[in-house]
mmCIF file of C-alpha atoms in Angstrom:
data_model
loop_
_atom_site.group_PDB
_atom_site.id
_atom_site.type_symbol
_atom_site.label_atom_id
_atom_site.label_comp_id
_atom_site.label_asym_id
_atom_site.label_seq_id
_atom_site.Cartn_x
_atom_site.Cartn_y
_atom_site.Cartn_z
ATOM 1 C CA UNK A 1 98.633 98.127 109.989
ATOM 2 C CA UNK A 2 95.323 99.067 111.575
ATOM 3 C CA UNK A 3 92.943 100.358 108.915
ATOM 4 C CA UNK A 4 90.463 102.950 110.172
ATOM 5 C CA UNK A 5 87.135 103.198 108.366
ATOM 6 C CA UNK A 6 84.785 106.100 109.024
ATOM 7 C CA UNK A 7 81.113 106.216 108.211
ATOM 8 C CA UNK A 8 79.261 107.818 106.702
ATOM 9 C CA UNK A 9 81.474 109.727 104.290
ATOM 10 C CA UNK A 10 79.053 112.646 104.434
ATOM 11 C CA UNK A 11 76.449 113.346 107.082
ATOM 12 C CA UNK A 12 73.721 115.964 106.675
ATOM 13 C CA UNK A 13 72.210 117.216 109.907
ATOM 14 C CA UNK A 14 70.180 120.264 110.866
ATOM 15 C CA UNK A 15 71.479 122.778 113.420
ATOM 16 C CA UNK A 16 70.301 121.930 116.914
ATOM 17 C CA UNK A 17 70.128 118.218 116.188
ATOM 18 C CA UNK A 18 72.568 115.452 117.114
ATOM 19 C CA UNK A 19 75.222 114.004 114.819
ATOM 20 C CA UNK A 20 76.647 110.522 115.305
ATOM 21 C CA UNK A 21 79.893 109.681 113.518
ATOM 22 C CA UNK A 22 81.374 106.190 113.448
ATOM 23 C CA UNK A 23 84.909 104.890 113.215
ATOM 24 C CA UNK A 24 85.834 101.231 112.914
ATOM 25 C CA UNK A 25 89.296 99.739 113.356
ATOM 26 C CA UNK A 26 90.403 96.623 111.473
ATOM 27 C CA UNK A 27 92.195 95.412 114.628
ATOM 28 C CA UNK A 28 91.771 96.408 118.231
ATOM 29 C CA UNK A 29 92.954 99.934 118.981
ATOM 30 C CA UNK A 30 92.100 99.491 122.665
ATOM 31 C CA UNK A 31 91.122 102.996 123.822
ATOM 32 C CA UNK A 32 93.964 104.667 121.935
ATOM 33 C CA UNK A 33 91.726 106.643 119.653
ATOM 34 C CA UNK A 34 91.569 110.370 118.925
ATOM 35 C CA UNK A 35 89.095 112.547 117.051
ATOM 36 C CA UNK A 36 89.972 115.741 115.184
ATOM 37 C CA UNK A 37 87.940 118.479 113.589
ATOM 38 C CA UNK A 38 89.154 120.298 110.496
ATOM 39 C CA UNK A 39 87.575 123.349 108.917
ATOM 40 C CA UNK A 40 88.475 124.612 105.422
ATOM 41 C CA UNK A 41 91.853 126.312 105.322
ATOM 42 C CA UNK A 42 92.631 125.425 108.920
ATOM 43 C CA UNK A 43 94.815 122.930 110.691
ATOM 44 C CA UNK A 44 93.105 120.027 112.445
ATOM 45 C CA UNK A 45 92.020 120.535 116.041
ATOM 46 C CA UNK A 46 92.086 117.817 118.677
ATOM 47 C CA UNK A 47 88.643 117.104 120.104
ATOM 48 C CA UNK A 48 88.892 113.770 121.913
ATOM 49 C CA UNK A 49 91.730 111.497 123.017
ATOM 50 C CA UNK A 50 91.753 108.152 124.801
ATOM 51 C CA UNK A 51 88.447 107.485 123.024
ATOM 52 C CA UNK A 52 86.346 109.562 125.405
ATOM 53 C CA UNK A 53 88.405 112.345 127.019
ATOM 54 C CA UNK A 54 87.675 115.838 125.767
ATOM 55 C CA UNK A 55 90.694 117.968 124.961
ATOM 56 C CA UNK A 56 91.199 121.309 126.666
ATOM 57 C CA UNK A 57 88.575 123.856 125.712
ATOM 58 C CA UNK A 58 86.314 121.447 123.831
ATOM 59 C CA UNK A 59 82.609 121.983 124.587
ATOM 60 C CA UNK A 60 80.676 119.297 126.418
ATOM 61 C CA UNK A 61 78.406 118.765 123.400
ATOM 62 C CA UNK A 62 81.269 116.731 121.913
ATOM 63 C CA UNK A 63 81.514 113.237 123.335
ATOM 64 C CA UNK A 64 83.415 110.127 122.367
ATOM 65 C CA UNK A 65 82.764 106.511 123.180
ATOM 66 C CA UNK A 66 83.883 103.010 122.291
ATOM 67 C CA UNK A 67 86.876 100.769 122.611
ATOM 68 C CA UNK A 68 88.501 97.950 120.704
ATOM 69 C CA UNK A 69 87.285 98.237 117.137
ATOM 70 C CA UNK A 70 84.147 100.394 117.351
ATOM 71 C CA UNK A 71 84.177 104.093 118.191
ATOM 72 C CA UNK A 72 81.651 106.900 118.048
ATOM 73 C CA UNK A 73 81.830 110.682 118.114
ATOM 74 C CA UNK A 74 78.561 112.309 119.119
ATOM 75 C CA UNK A 75 77.914 116.002 118.682
ATOM 76 C CA UNK A 76 74.711 117.186 120.328
ATOM 77 C CA UNK A 77 72.870 120.461 119.746
ATOM 78 C CA UNK A 78 74.820 121.147 116.569
ATOM 79 C CA UNK A 79 76.055 124.702 116.179
ATOM 80 C CA UNK A 80 76.930 126.379 112.891
ATOM 81 C CA UNK A 81 80.644 126.203 113.742
ATOM 82 C CA UNK A 82 80.499 122.403 114.076
ATOM 83 C CA UNK A 83 80.036 121.795 110.369
ATOM 84 C CA UNK A 84 83.427 120.546 109.276
ATOM 85 C CA UNK A 85 85.337 117.366 108.466
ATOM 86 C CA UNK A 86 86.053 114.940 111.300
ATOM 87 C CA UNK A 87 88.860 112.389 111.434
ATOM 88 C CA UNK A 88 89.524 109.522 113.781
ATOM 89 C CA UNK A 89 93.070 108.348 114.445
ATOM 90 C CA UNK A 90 94.417 105.287 116.221
ATOM 91 C CA UNK A 91 97.690 105.411 118.085
ATOM 92 C CA UNK A 92 97.635 101.948 119.608
ATOM 93 C CA UNK A 93 100.018 100.463 117.062
ATOM 94 C CA UNK A 94 102.617 101.735 114.649
ATOM 95 C CA UNK A 95 102.010 103.025 112.065
ATOM 96 C CA UNK A 96 99.610 105.642 113.360
ATOM 97 C CA UNK A 97 96.632 105.666 111.025
ATOM 98 C CA UNK A 98 93.766 108.034 110.289
ATOM 99 C CA UNK A 99 90.305 107.359 108.976
ATOM 100 C CA UNK A 100 89.370 108.917 105.648
ATOM 101 C CA UNK A 101 87.134 111.502 107.312
ATOM 102 C CA UNK A 102 83.431 112.286 107.643
ATOM 103 C CA UNK A 103 82.138 115.544 106.243
ATOM 104 C CA UNK A 104 79.393 116.987 108.448
ATOM 105 C CA UNK A 105 77.234 119.339 106.442
ATOM 106 C CA UNK A 106 74.225 121.485 107.128
ATOM 107 C CA UNK A 107 70.911 119.928 106.142
ATOM 108 C CA UNK B 17 100.856 129.317 124.597
ATOM 109 C CA UNK B 18 102.003 126.511 122.354
ATOM 110 C CA UNK B 19 103.105 127.667 118.919
ATOM 111 C CA UNK B 20 104.394 125.606 116.038
ATOM 112 C CA UNK B 21 105.571 127.350 112.883
ATOM 113 C CA UNK B 22 106.534 125.330 109.841
ATOM 114 C CA UNK B 23 108.776 126.587 107.055
ATOM 115 C CA UNK B 24 110.794 125.316 104.123
ATOM 116 C CA UNK B 25 108.062 124.298 101.713
ATOM 117 C CA UNK B 26 108.054 125.243 98.068
ATOM 118 C CA UNK B 27 107.989 124.005 94.508
ATOM 119 C CA UNK B 28 110.590 121.333 93.772
ATOM 120 C CA UNK B 29 111.302 119.080 90.819
ATOM 121 C CA UNK B 30 110.808 115.324 91.032
ATOM 122 C CA UNK B 31 113.838 113.531 92.422
ATOM 123 C CA UNK B 32 115.095 116.580 94.311
ATOM 124 C CA UNK B 33 115.327 117.148 98.065
ATOM 125 C CA UNK B 34 113.854 119.570 100.556
ATOM 126 C CA UNK B 35 114.161 120.247 104.277
ATOM 127 C CA UNK B 36 111.158 121.311 106.302
ATOM 128 C CA UNK B 37 111.489 122.938 109.706
ATOM 129 C CA UNK B 38 109.094 123.441 112.573
ATOM 130 C CA UNK B 39 110.005 125.968 115.241
ATOM 131 C CA UNK B 40 108.343 125.351 118.581
ATOM 132 C CA UNK B 41 107.619 127.611 121.523
ATOM 133 C CA UNK B 42 105.441 127.742 124.624
ATOM 134 C CA UNK B 43 106.147 124.243 125.955
ATOM 135 C CA UNK B 44 108.974 121.984 127.100
ATOM 136 C CA UNK B 45 109.991 120.868 123.619
ATOM 137 C CA UNK B 46 112.565 118.342 124.804
ATOM 138 C CA UNK B 47 109.908 116.442 126.796
ATOM 139 C CA UNK B 48 107.516 115.646 123.959
ATOM 140 C CA UNK B 49 107.467 113.479 120.915
ATOM 141 C CA UNK B 50 106.738 115.303 117.690
ATOM 142 C CA UNK B 51 104.894 114.355 114.529
ATOM 143 C CA UNK B 52 104.681 115.212 110.857
ATOM 144 C CA UNK B 53 101.319 114.724 109.190
ATOM 145 C CA UNK B 54 100.578 115.635 105.591
ATOM 146 C CA UNK B 55 97.477 116.368 103.580
ATOM 147 C CA UNK B 56 97.406 116.166 99.812
ATOM 148 C CA UNK B 57 95.173 118.732 98.093
ATOM 149 C CA UNK B 58 91.539 117.882 98.708
ATOM 150 C CA UNK B 59 92.438 114.688 100.560
ATOM 151 C CA UNK B 60 92.510 113.423 104.126
ATOM 152 C CA UNK B 61 95.198 113.381 106.778
ATOM 153 C CA UNK B 62 98.159 111.035 106.414
ATOM 154 C CA UNK B 63 100.575 110.406 109.262
ATOM 155 C CA UNK B 64 104.155 110.617 107.980
ATOM 156 C CA UNK B 65 106.622 110.328 110.855
ATOM 157 C CA UNK B 66 107.136 110.608 114.603
ATOM 158 C CA UNK B 67 110.253 111.222 116.643
ATOM 159 C CA UNK B 68 110.653 110.526 120.340
ATOM 160 C CA UNK B 69 111.237 113.339 122.809
ATOM 161 C CA UNK B 70 114.991 112.703 122.883
ATOM 162 C CA UNK B 71 115.395 111.937 119.202
ATOM 163 C CA UNK B 72 116.506 108.362 119.726
ATOM 164 C CA UNK B 73 113.470 106.726 118.112
ATOM 165 C CA UNK B 74 111.892 107.475 114.752
ATOM 166 C CA UNK B 75 108.819 105.942 113.191
ATOM 167 C CA UNK B 76 107.785 106.266 109.545
ATOM 168 C CA UNK B 77 104.854 105.506 107.310
ATOM 169 C CA UNK B 78 105.669 102.775 104.814
ATOM 170 C CA UNK B 79 104.922 105.145 101.943
ATOM 171 C CA UNK B 80 107.839 107.403 102.878
ATOM 172 C CA UNK B 81 110.319 105.160 104.662
ATOM 173 C CA UNK B 82 113.771 105.456 103.168
ATOM 174 C CA UNK B 83 113.039 108.803 101.541
ATOM 175 C CA UNK B 84 112.050 110.959 104.513
ATOM 176 C CA UNK B 85 114.044 111.539 107.688
ATOM 177 C CA UNK B 86 112.691 113.117 110.835
ATOM 178 C CA UNK B 87 115.084 114.737 113.303
ATOM 179 C CA UNK B 88 115.131 117.370 116.008
ATOM 180 C CA UNK B 89 117.370 119.891 117.715
ATOM 181 C CA UNK B 90 116.207 120.195 121.291
ATOM 182 C CA UNK B 91 118.632 122.984 122.075
ATOM 183 C CA UNK B 92 117.013 125.164 119.398
ATOM 184 C CA UNK B 93 113.486 123.731 119.727
ATOM 185 C CA UNK B 94 113.273 122.842 116.060
ATOM 186 C CA UNK B 95 111.814 119.778 114.371
ATOM 187 C CA UNK B 96 112.991 118.791 110.895
ATOM 188 C CA UNK B 97 111.769 116.665 108.036
ATOM 189 C CA UNK B 98 114.218 115.905 105.264
ATOM 190 C CA UNK B 99 112.501 114.835 102.062
ATOM 191 C CA UNK B 100 114.536 113.215 99.295
ATOM 192 C CA UNK B 101 113.788 111.562 95.946
ATOM 193 C CA UNK B 102 110.600 113.566 95.892
ATOM 194 C CA UNK B 103 107.666 112.298 93.832
ATOM 195 C CA UNK B 104 104.503 113.946 92.598
ATOM 196 C CA UNK B 105 102.553 112.052 95.254
ATOM 197 C CA UNK B 106 104.537 113.831 97.977
ATOM 198 C CA UNK B 107 102.747 117.061 97.035
ATOM 199 C CA UNK B 108 100.894 118.068 100.188
ATOM 200 C CA UNK B 109 100.542 120.478 103.060
ATOM 201 C CA UNK B 110 102.906 119.254 105.751
ATOM 202 C CA UNK B 111 101.878 119.842 109.355
ATOM 203 C CA UNK B 112 104.052 119.444 112.398
ATOM 204 C CA UNK B 113 102.387 118.495 115.636
ATOM 205 C CA UNK B 114 103.161 118.142 119.316
ATOM 206 C CA UNK B 115 102.421 114.854 121.014
ATOM 207 C CA UNK B 116 99.755 114.930 123.678
ATOM 208 C CA UNK B 117 101.672 113.012 126.310
ATOM 209 C CA UNK B 118 105.142 113.521 127.674
ATOM 210 C CA UNK B 119 107.758 111.017 126.565
ATOM 211 C CA UNK B 120 105.270 109.324 124.270
ATOM 212 C CA UNK B 121 104.093 108.850 120.712
ATOM 213 C CA UNK B 122 100.359 109.157 120.627
ATOM 214 C CA UNK B 123 97.882 111.764 119.445
ATOM 215 C CA UNK B 124 98.618 115.333 118.381
ATOM 216 C CA UNK B 125 97.284 118.026 120.669
ATOM 217 C CA UNK B 126 98.732 121.070 118.896
ATOM 218 C CA UNK B 127 99.260 121.612 115.199
ATOM 219 C CA UNK B 128 101.107 124.170 113.137
ATOM 220 C CA UNK B 129 99.503 125.845 110.145
ATOM 221 C CA UNK B 130 101.451 123.742 107.681
ATOM 222 C CA UNK B 131 103.960 124.318 104.899
ATOM 223 C CA UNK B 132 103.132 123.434 101.312
ATOM 224 C CA UNK B 133 105.342 121.161 99.254
ATOM 225 C CA UNK B 134 104.616 120.960 95.543
ATOM 226 C CA UNK B 135 106.546 118.457 93.452
ATOM 227 C CA UNK B 136 106.374 119.344 89.798
ATOM 228 C CA UNK B 137 108.615 119.520 86.770
#
């Protein structure tokens, strides 16, 4: 099983600044990595798939990078609606596995 | 537009069974793999099971294998999750999701709003 580890657990950033979230895989996930955003009381929303491809309707301020075991989600010019919990997920191997999440909070 | 509506959740005693359903619309259901993902109260996302577009392949998390069964009815566009021998740790919001690629098992590009399963005596 590929274990996904996200860091930090909580990230405090001011609106307008840039947030950098990390996700590490215990084995190579190639580029088969997705990022999701989840707000309280809502279902997750797909942001990024294939490590760096934005999903339909996702603003350009969200970008993903990395391959193998190291991945990054960068959110530039943070807006109030971006403060949420973010999860990475690998789908390179069964079982599919998620990271534990990073909570992005307003500083 | 893609819509996924889960149903069937509720309060159930330990050891009992439950069937969850997910009714799909707005896409070619029979061409996409489907997923169940759950989220315990206050916790993160946990992948539970995936079924191939034609129902011939199923994949399960180790924590649920043998107790949960994923299935689908392509003629009615419904995804199912049968839960048996339920335990307290199965208490969670269960989401169904559509796979992002045709004929594949990958990421989830659309999610339902979830149905809550609470296992308690």
